[in-house]
Coordinates of C-alpha atoms (C1' of nucleotides) in Angstrom, one line a residue:
Chain A
X11 CA 113.3 161.8 117.9
X12 CA 114.8 159.1 117.3
X13 CA 112.7 156.8 115.3
X14 CA 110.9 153.8 116.6
X15 CA 112.3 151.4 113.6
X16 CA 111.2 147.5 114.6
X17 CA 108.8 147.9 112.3
X18 CA 110.4 148.6 109.9
X19 CA 113.0 146.8 110.4
X20 CA 110.3 142.8 111.4
X21 CA 109.0 143.2 107.2
X22 CA 112.6 143.4 107.1
X23 CA 113.5 139.9 108.4
X24 CA 110.0 138.2 107.6
X25 CA 110.6 139.8 103.3
X26 CA 113.9 137.6 104.4
X27 CA 112.8 134.5 106.2
X28 CA 109.9 134.1 103.3
X29 CA 112.0 134.3 100.5
X30 CA 114.7 131.8 102.8
X31 CA 112.0 128.2 104.2
X32 CA 114.5 127.3 105.9
X33 CA 114.3 128.8 109.4
X34 CA 117.4 131.5 110.0
X35 CA 119.2 132.1 113.9
X36 CA 119.6 135.3 115.5
X37 CA 122.9 135.7 114.6
X38 CA 122.2 136.0 110.6
X39 CA 119.2 137.8 111.8
X40 CA 120.2 139.9 113.3
X41 CA 123.6 140.9 110.9
X42 CA 120.8 141.4 108.5
X43 CA 119.1 143.2 110.9
X44 CA 121.9 145.7 111.4
X45 CA 121.8 144.7 114.6
X46 CA 122.3 141.6 117.8
X47 CA 120.8 138.7 118.3
X48 CA 119.4 139.9 121.9
X49 CA 117.1 142.0 119.8
X50 CA 116.0 140.1 117.7
X51 CA 115.1 137.5 120.2
X52 CA 113.2 139.6 121.9
X53 CA 111.1 141.4 119.6
X54 CA 111.1 137.8 117.0
X55 CA 109.2 136.7 120.7
X56 CA 106.8 139.1 119.9
X57 CA 105.5 137.5 117.0
X58 CA 105.5 134.1 118.2
X59 CA 103.3 135.4 121.5
X60 CA 101.1 136.6 118.0
X61 CA 101.6 132.8 116.5
X62 CA 103.2 135.3 113.1
X63 CA 106.7 133.0 114.0
X64 CA 108.0 130.4 115.6
X65 CA 111.2 129.3 116.8
X66 CA 113.8 126.2 117.5
X67 CA 116.2 125.8 119.6
X68 CA 119.0 124.3 119.5
X69 CA 120.9 122.7 116.1
X70 CA 119.5 124.0 113.4
X71 CA 117.2 125.8 115.1
X72 CA 115.9 129.3 114.5
X73 CA 113.4 131.6 113.9
X74 CA 110.3 130.6 110.4
X75 CA 107.1 132.1 109.3
X76 CA 103.8 130.4 110.1
X77 CA 101.1 131.7 109.3
X78 CA 99.5 132.7 106.5
X79 CA 100.9 135.6 104.2
X80 CA 98.0 136.4 102.6
X81 CA 96.9 137.0 106.2
X82 CA 99.4 138.4 108.1
X83 CA 98.4 142.5 107.5
X84 CA 101.2 145.8 108.9
X85 CA 98.6 146.4 111.3
X86 CA 99.1 141.9 112.8
X87 CA 102.0 143.4 113.2
X88 CA 101.9 146.7 115.0
X89 CA 100.1 145.2 117.0
X90 CA 102.3 142.4 117.6
X91 CA 104.4 144.7 119.0
X92 CA 102.4 145.8 121.5
X93 CA 101.2 149.1 119.8
X94 CA 103.9 151.4 120.4
X95 CA 103.2 154.6 119.9
X96 CA 102.7 156.2 117.1
X97 CA 103.2 159.9 117.4
X98 CA 106.0 161.8 118.8
X99 CA 104.3 164.3 119.3
X100 CA 102.2 164.5 122.5
X101 CA 100.2 166.5 125.2
X102 CA 101.5 168.1 128.5
X103 CA 100.1 166.4 131.8
X104 CA 101.4 168.3 133.9
X105 CA 98.7 169.7 135.7
X106 CA 94.9 168.0 134.3
X107 CA 92.5 170.1 136.2
X108 CA 93.8 173.2 134.2
X109 CA 90.9 174.0 132.3
X110 CA 93.3 175.9 129.9
X111 CA 95.0 172.3 129.4
X112 CA 91.6 170.8 129.3
X113 CA 90.6 172.8 126.3
X114 CA 94.4 172.6 124.2
X115 CA 94.8 168.1 125.1
X116 CA 90.9 167.9 123.9
X117 CA 92.0 169.8 120.3
X118 CA 95.2 168.3 119.8
X119 CA 93.3 164.6 121.2
X120 CA 90.1 164.5 118.3
X121 CA 93.7 165.4 115.5
X122 CA 95.4 162.7 116.4
X123 CA 92.9 160.1 117.0
X124 CA 91.5 160.4 113.7
X125 CA 95.4 160.5 112.5
X126 CA 96.2 157.3 113.6
X127 CA 93.2 156.0 113.1
X128 CA 93.6 156.5 109.2
X129 CA 96.9 155.3 110.0
X130 CA 96.0 152.3 111.4
X131 CA 93.0 151.4 108.5
X132 CA 95.8 151.7 106.3
X133 CA 98.2 148.9 107.6
X134 CA 95.5 146.4 108.3
X135 CA 94.7 147.1 104.3
X136 CA 98.5 146.2 103.5
X137 CA 99.5 141.9 103.9
X138 CA 102.9 140.4 104.3
X139 CA 102.1 138.6 100.7
X140 CA 101.5 141.7 98.5
X141 CA 105.1 143.4 100.2
X142 CA 106.4 139.9 99.0
X143 CA 104.7 140.2 95.4
X144 CA 106.1 143.8 95.6
X145 CA 110.0 142.6 96.4
X146 CA 109.8 140.5 93.8
X147 CA 109.1 142.5 91.5
X148 CA 111.3 145.0 92.0
X149 CA 113.6 142.3 92.2
X150 CA 113.1 140.9 88.5
X151 CA 112.9 144.6 87.2
X152 CA 116.3 144.6 88.5
X153 CA 117.4 142.1 87.2
X154 CA 116.4 142.5 84.0
X155 CA 118.5 145.7 83.9
X156 CA 121.7 143.8 84.6
Chain B
X10 CA 109.5 156.8 123.9
X11 CA 109.3 159.9 125.3
X12 CA 107.3 162.2 122.9
X13 CA 107.5 166.1 122.4
X14 CA 105.2 168.2 124.0
X15 CA 106.4 171.5 122.9
X16 CA 103.4 171.8 121.4
X17 CA 100.6 172.1 123.4
X18 CA 103.1 173.6 125.9
X19 CA 103.5 176.6 123.9
X20 CA 99.1 176.8 122.8
X21 CA 99.5 176.7 126.9
X22 CA 101.0 179.6 127.5
X23 CA 99.7 181.1 124.4
X24 CA 95.9 181.2 125.4
X25 CA 97.4 182.0 129.6
X26 CA 98.8 184.8 128.0
X27 CA 95.8 185.4 125.3
X28 CA 94.4 186.0 128.6
X29 CA 95.7 188.3 130.7
X30 CA 96.9 191.8 127.8
X31 CA 100.4 192.7 129.4
X32 CA 103.6 190.8 127.9
X33 CA 104.3 187.6 130.7
X34 CA 108.6 187.2 131.5
X35 CA 110.4 183.9 130.8
X36 CA 110.1 183.0 134.4
X37 CA 106.5 183.6 134.7
X38 CA 106.0 181.8 132.0
X39 CA 108.2 178.5 133.4
X40 CA 106.3 178.1 136.0
X41 CA 103.2 178.0 134.4
X42 CA 104.9 175.4 131.7
X43 CA 106.1 173.7 134.4
X44 CA 109.4 174.3 132.4
X45 CA 113.2 176.3 132.2
X46 CA 112.6 180.4 131.6
X47 CA 115.4 179.2 129.2
X48 CA 113.9 176.9 126.8
X49 CA 111.2 179.3 127.8
X50 CA 112.7 182.0 125.8
X51 CA 113.9 179.0 123.7
X52 CA 111.2 177.8 122.1
X53 CA 109.6 181.9 122.4
X54 CA 112.2 182.8 120.3
X55 CA 110.9 181.1 117.1
X56 CA 107.5 181.6 117.9
X57 CA 108.5 185.3 117.6
X58 CA 110.7 184.1 113.8
X59 CA 107.7 183.7 113.1
X60 CA 105.9 186.7 114.1
X61 CA 103.5 185.4 116.2
X62 CA 104.3 187.1 119.3
X63 CA 106.7 190.1 120.1
X64 CA 109.0 190.3 123.1
X65 CA 110.4 192.7 125.4
X66 CA 113.8 194.0 127.1
X67 CA 113.6 195.5 130.5
X68 CA 111.5 195.8 133.0
X69 CA 108.4 195.6 132.4
X70 CA 109.2 193.6 129.0
X71 CA 109.0 189.8 128.1
X72 CA 106.4 188.1 125.8
X73 CA 103.4 189.3 124.3
X74 CA 101.3 188.5 121.5
X75 CA 100.8 190.0 118.6
X76 CA 98.9 188.2 115.9
X77 CA 95.7 188.6 115.4
X78 CA 94.4 184.6 117.2
X79 CA 91.9 184.4 114.4
X80 CA 93.9 184.4 112.0
X81 CA 97.2 181.6 114.1
X82 CA 96.5 177.2 113.3
X83 CA 97.7 174.8 115.1
X84 CA 99.4 174.5 111.9
X85 CA 100.6 178.0 112.0
X86 CA 102.8 177.2 115.5
X87 CA 103.7 173.3 114.3
X88 CA 105.2 175.3 111.6
X89 CA 106.8 177.4 113.9
X90 CA 108.0 174.7 115.7
X91 CA 110.8 173.8 112.7
X92 CA 107.8 170.6 111.8
X93 CA 108.8 169.0 114.2
X94 CA 109.1 165.3 113.6
X95 CA 105.0 164.3 113.2
X96 CA 106.2 160.1 114.2
X97 CA 106.7 158.4 116.8
X98 CA 107.8 154.7 114.4
X99 CA 109.8 155.1 111.1
X100 CA 111.9 154.0 109.1
X101 CA 115.0 151.4 109.1
X102 CA 117.5 153.2 106.5
X103 CA 120.3 150.3 107.1
X104 CA 120.3 149.7 103.8
X105 CA 119.3 151.6 101.2
X106 CA 120.2 150.1 98.0
X107 CA 118.6 146.8 99.3
X108 CA 115.4 145.5 96.7
X109 CA 113.9 144.4 100.6
X110 CA 114.3 147.7 102.7
X111 CA 113.3 149.8 99.0
X112 CA 109.5 147.5 98.7
X113 CA 109.0 147.8 103.0
X114 CA 109.7 151.4 103.2
X115 CA 107.9 152.4 100.4
X116 CA 104.8 150.4 101.4
X117 CA 105.2 152.5 104.8
X118 CA 105.8 155.9 103.3
X119 CA 103.0 156.3 102.0
X120 CA 100.2 155.2 105.1
X121 CA 103.4 157.6 107.3
X122 CA 103.0 160.1 104.4
X123 CA 99.0 160.2 103.6
X124 CA 98.3 160.1 108.2
X125 CA 100.3 162.9 108.2
X126 CA 98.7 164.9 106.0
X127 CA 95.1 164.2 107.5
X128 CA 96.4 165.3 110.8
X129 CA 97.9 168.7 109.7
X130 CA 95.5 169.5 107.9
X131 CA 93.5 169.5 110.9
X132 CA 95.8 171.7 113.4
X133 CA 95.5 174.0 110.4
X134 CA 91.8 174.6 111.0
X135 CA 92.1 176.0 114.6
X136 CA 92.7 178.7 115.3
X137 CA 93.8 179.5 118.8
X138 CA 90.2 182.0 118.8
X139 CA 88.2 178.5 118.6
X140 CA 90.4 176.8 121.4
X141 CA 91.0 180.4 124.0
X142 CA 86.5 180.2 123.5
X143 CA 87.1 177.0 123.6
X144 CA 88.3 177.5 127.4
X145 CA 85.9 180.8 128.7
X146 CA 84.0 177.8 127.5
X147 CA 85.3 176.0 130.1
X148 CA 85.7 178.6 131.7
X149 CA 82.6 179.8 132.4
X150 CA 80.8 176.1 133.4
X151 CA 83.2 176.3 136.0
X152 CA 82.3 178.4 137.9
X153 CA 78.8 177.9 137.3
X154 CA 78.7 174.6 139.1
X155 CA 80.6 175.8 142.1
Chain C
dT13 C1' 122.5 204.2 136.9
dT14 C1' 121.4 200.9 138.8
dT15 C1' 117.6 197.4 137.6
dC16 C1' 116.1 194.2 135.2
dA17 C1' 115.0 191.5 131.4
dT18 C1' 115.5 189.1 126.3
dG19 C1' 119.6 186.4 123.8
dT20 C1' 122.5 182.9 123.6
dA21 C1' 127.5 179.8 124.2
dA22 C1' 129.0 175.8 126.6
dC23 C1' 127.5 172.3 129.9
dT24 C1' 124.8 168.6 132.9
dT25 C1' 121.6 166.4 133.7
dC26 C1' 118.3 163.0 132.6
dA27 C1' 115.2 159.0 130.1
dA28 C1' 114.6 156.0 127.5
dA29 C1' 115.5 152.6 124.1
dT30 C1' 119.2 149.5 122.2
dA31 C1' 123.5 147.7 122.6
dT32 C1' 125.7 144.3 125.0
dT33 C1' 127.3 140.6 128.6
dA34 C1' 126.6 136.1 130.3
dC35 C1' 124.3 132.0 131.4
dG36 C1' 120.7 129.0 132.0
dA37 C1' 117.5 125.2 128.3
dA38 C1' 116.0 123.0 125.4
dT39 C1' 116.8 120.7 121.0
dT40 C1' 120.7 117.5 118.0
dA41 C1' 123.4 114.9 115.9
dG42 C1' 127.1 111.8 115.7
Chain D
dC19 C1' 125.3 110.1 126.9
dT20 C1' 127.4 113.7 125.4
dA21 C1' 128.5 117.6 122.8
dA22 C1' 127.5 120.9 119.4
dT23 C1' 123.9 124.7 119.4
dT24 C1' 120.9 127.8 119.3
dC25 C1' 117.0 130.2 121.9
dG26 C1' 115.5 132.8 126.4
dT27 C1' 116.9 136.0 130.2
dA28 C1' 117.8 139.0 133.6
dA29 C1' 121.1 142.5 134.5
dT30 C1' 124.5 145.4 133.3
dA31 C1' 126.1 149.6 130.2
dT32 C1' 126.3 152.1 126.5
dT33 C1' 124.0 155.8 123.7
dT34 C1' 121.3 159.9 122.6
dG35 C1' 119.3 163.3 122.1
dA36 C1' 116.5 166.8 124.1
dA37 C1' 115.3 169.4 128.8
dG38 C1' 118.1 172.5 132.3
dT39 C1' 121.8 175.2 134.5
dT40 C1' 124.5 178.3 134.6
dA41 C1' 127.0 182.3 132.7
dC42 C1' 127.2 186.6 130.7
dA43 C1' 126.6 189.8 127.2
dT44 C1' 122.9 193.2 125.2
dG45 C1' 118.7 196.1 125.7
dA46 C1' 115.0 198.7 128.4
dA47 C1' 113.0 201.7 131.1
dA48 C1' 112.9 204.2 135.4

DNA sequence: TTTCATGTAACTTCAAATATTACGAATTAG
DNA sequence: CTAATTCGTAATATTTGAAGTTACATGAAA
């Protein structure tokens, strides 16, 4: 099954944006995210609605981070993206009145709910600032190797 | 995103099979799973490979549970189905050498791995026997209401 | 030996996400 | 003011992977 990599992609874009100070166009971001400018606008538009980035039209326009990197967690990004479905595995809902289906789904729902809670909790504890620091650490290590 | 409901479907089928004692044909199971006989054969074939059910051809043939319901966990079924992808959210892998991507993916991978471990652990603790008992409890409650 | 049921390959259909095209609206520079 | 640039977004096309379907061979039972 194909997986939704928007969270990963958006993080990629945001870290690149954090490195630069100035606005980046949808076109530039699309190139760096291996996708299409329109897709970038749609996705970044969600982050803008959540107050994480700002967009400006016209020459010298583009996208820029406006939030404090320390205050933005991956959970915030997940929420901004519309809380996309976490699991690729789900319940059947063909026969809601079937007692077999009810027993099965009740058991599965519990397990999935707990795992989802754990995941979102973890995402809530990872900030953009930490990822940026992690990137800079890797960058330094990389340069010292060369 | 469309979710893989095979685990739920297969559980549905197995509980129905457990209720009856005798073999059920792919056709019967397909009707009760709202799907196609060939799909049933494909899916149940995986369970047979794992030693959970047996198939027999010819008249009076069909599918039957051969494992002890107390010994089969939902984790076993998950494994038998080929350990399908758990998460609908995944990493980008467009630029493996990009340090930004590495930093992003490392953080995400940790969180997802922990959540997956929790989920599989939970699935490992739920047996078919328990689900069957749960069903019978619901069944009794349902009858006493009527 | 006829009938029933699985085994499986090949092909078709379907759904959902992503990509693309196209053009309008807003902004800046000159 | 005008031309160039960039976002905003609707409409459409493409892609992709799962599920469904057809077709027929294999094997078992009565």
